[in-house]
XYZ file of C-alpha atoms in Angstrom:
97
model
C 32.211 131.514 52.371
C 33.332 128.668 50.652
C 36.565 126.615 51.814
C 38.542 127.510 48.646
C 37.898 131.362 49.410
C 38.582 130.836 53.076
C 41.664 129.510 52.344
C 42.671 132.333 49.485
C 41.371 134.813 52.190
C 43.449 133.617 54.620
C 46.679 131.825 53.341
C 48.695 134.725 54.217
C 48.667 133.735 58.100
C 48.319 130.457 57.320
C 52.239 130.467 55.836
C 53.081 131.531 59.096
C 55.465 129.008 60.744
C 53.515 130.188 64.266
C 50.509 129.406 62.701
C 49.883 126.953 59.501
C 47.542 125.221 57.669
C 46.153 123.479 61.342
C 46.747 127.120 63.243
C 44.195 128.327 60.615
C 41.916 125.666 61.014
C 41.945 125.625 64.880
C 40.593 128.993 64.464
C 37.962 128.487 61.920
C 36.729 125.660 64.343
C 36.769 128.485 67.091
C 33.953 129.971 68.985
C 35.665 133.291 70.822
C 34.073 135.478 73.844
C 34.337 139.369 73.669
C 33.706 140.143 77.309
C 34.667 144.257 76.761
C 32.312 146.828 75.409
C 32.485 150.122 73.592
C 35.802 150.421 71.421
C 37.837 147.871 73.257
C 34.924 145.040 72.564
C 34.755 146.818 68.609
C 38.319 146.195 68.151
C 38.855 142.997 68.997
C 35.384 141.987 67.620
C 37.430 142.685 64.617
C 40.389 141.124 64.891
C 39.137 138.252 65.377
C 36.868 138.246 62.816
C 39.927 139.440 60.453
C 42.029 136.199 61.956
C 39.200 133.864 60.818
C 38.089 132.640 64.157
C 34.379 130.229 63.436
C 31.863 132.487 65.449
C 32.372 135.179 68.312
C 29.959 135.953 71.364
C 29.888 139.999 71.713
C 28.662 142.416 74.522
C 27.446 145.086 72.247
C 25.738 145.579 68.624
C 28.615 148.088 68.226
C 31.307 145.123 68.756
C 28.933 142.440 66.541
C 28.027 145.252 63.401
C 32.388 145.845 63.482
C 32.604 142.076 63.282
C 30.187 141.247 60.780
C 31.898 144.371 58.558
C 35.149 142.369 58.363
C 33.345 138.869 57.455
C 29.598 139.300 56.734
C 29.149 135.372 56.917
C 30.122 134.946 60.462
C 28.299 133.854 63.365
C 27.759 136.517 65.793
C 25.723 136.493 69.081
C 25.043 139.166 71.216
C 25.279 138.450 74.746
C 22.001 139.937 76.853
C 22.853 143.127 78.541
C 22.306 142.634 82.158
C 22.709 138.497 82.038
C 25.964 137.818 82.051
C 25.228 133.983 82.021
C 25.838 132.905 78.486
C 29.338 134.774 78.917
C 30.483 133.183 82.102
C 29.327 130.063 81.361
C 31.828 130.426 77.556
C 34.404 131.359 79.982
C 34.071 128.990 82.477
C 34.094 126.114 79.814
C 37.004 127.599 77.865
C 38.992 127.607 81.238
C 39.387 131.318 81.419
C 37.442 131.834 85.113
């Protein structure tokens, strides 16, 4: 996506007092963690997708296919079922442990 049609896409939120032009970009500059599974992960997968975070780390193929459906040109993992390491070690360096 190029920045011109980011911003189109999301200048909505972005005129937001709560979040702005930097909000916006804090997000796009984002990598999020979806540590749920089933709907719960699918749901959020998508919100944040639809809020324009930079790339997300999902449990399931479910939660990365709902993800991909809102923005087709962000970066989705999916974390190893079974491994948990790549998701605790997001956590532990976001500060969420």
């Amino acid at each position: 996506m190029t920045e011109g049609a980011r911003r189109l896409r999301y200048s909505r939120q972005a005129r937001l007092v709560e979040v702005g032009d930097a909000g916006q970009e804090r997000l796009a500059a984002m990598e999020a963690t979806v540590a749920a599974e089933g709907l719960t992960g699918w749901v959020a997968a998508r919100y944040l997708a639809g809020a324009g975070v930079g790339a997300l780390v999902v449990r399931d193929d479910a939660a990365a296919q709902a993800a991909r459906a809102v923005d087709g040109a962000l970066p989705v993992r999916v974390a190893p079922r079974g491994a948990p390491g790549e998701l605790h070690g997001l956590i532990a360096r976001a500060g969420l442990h």
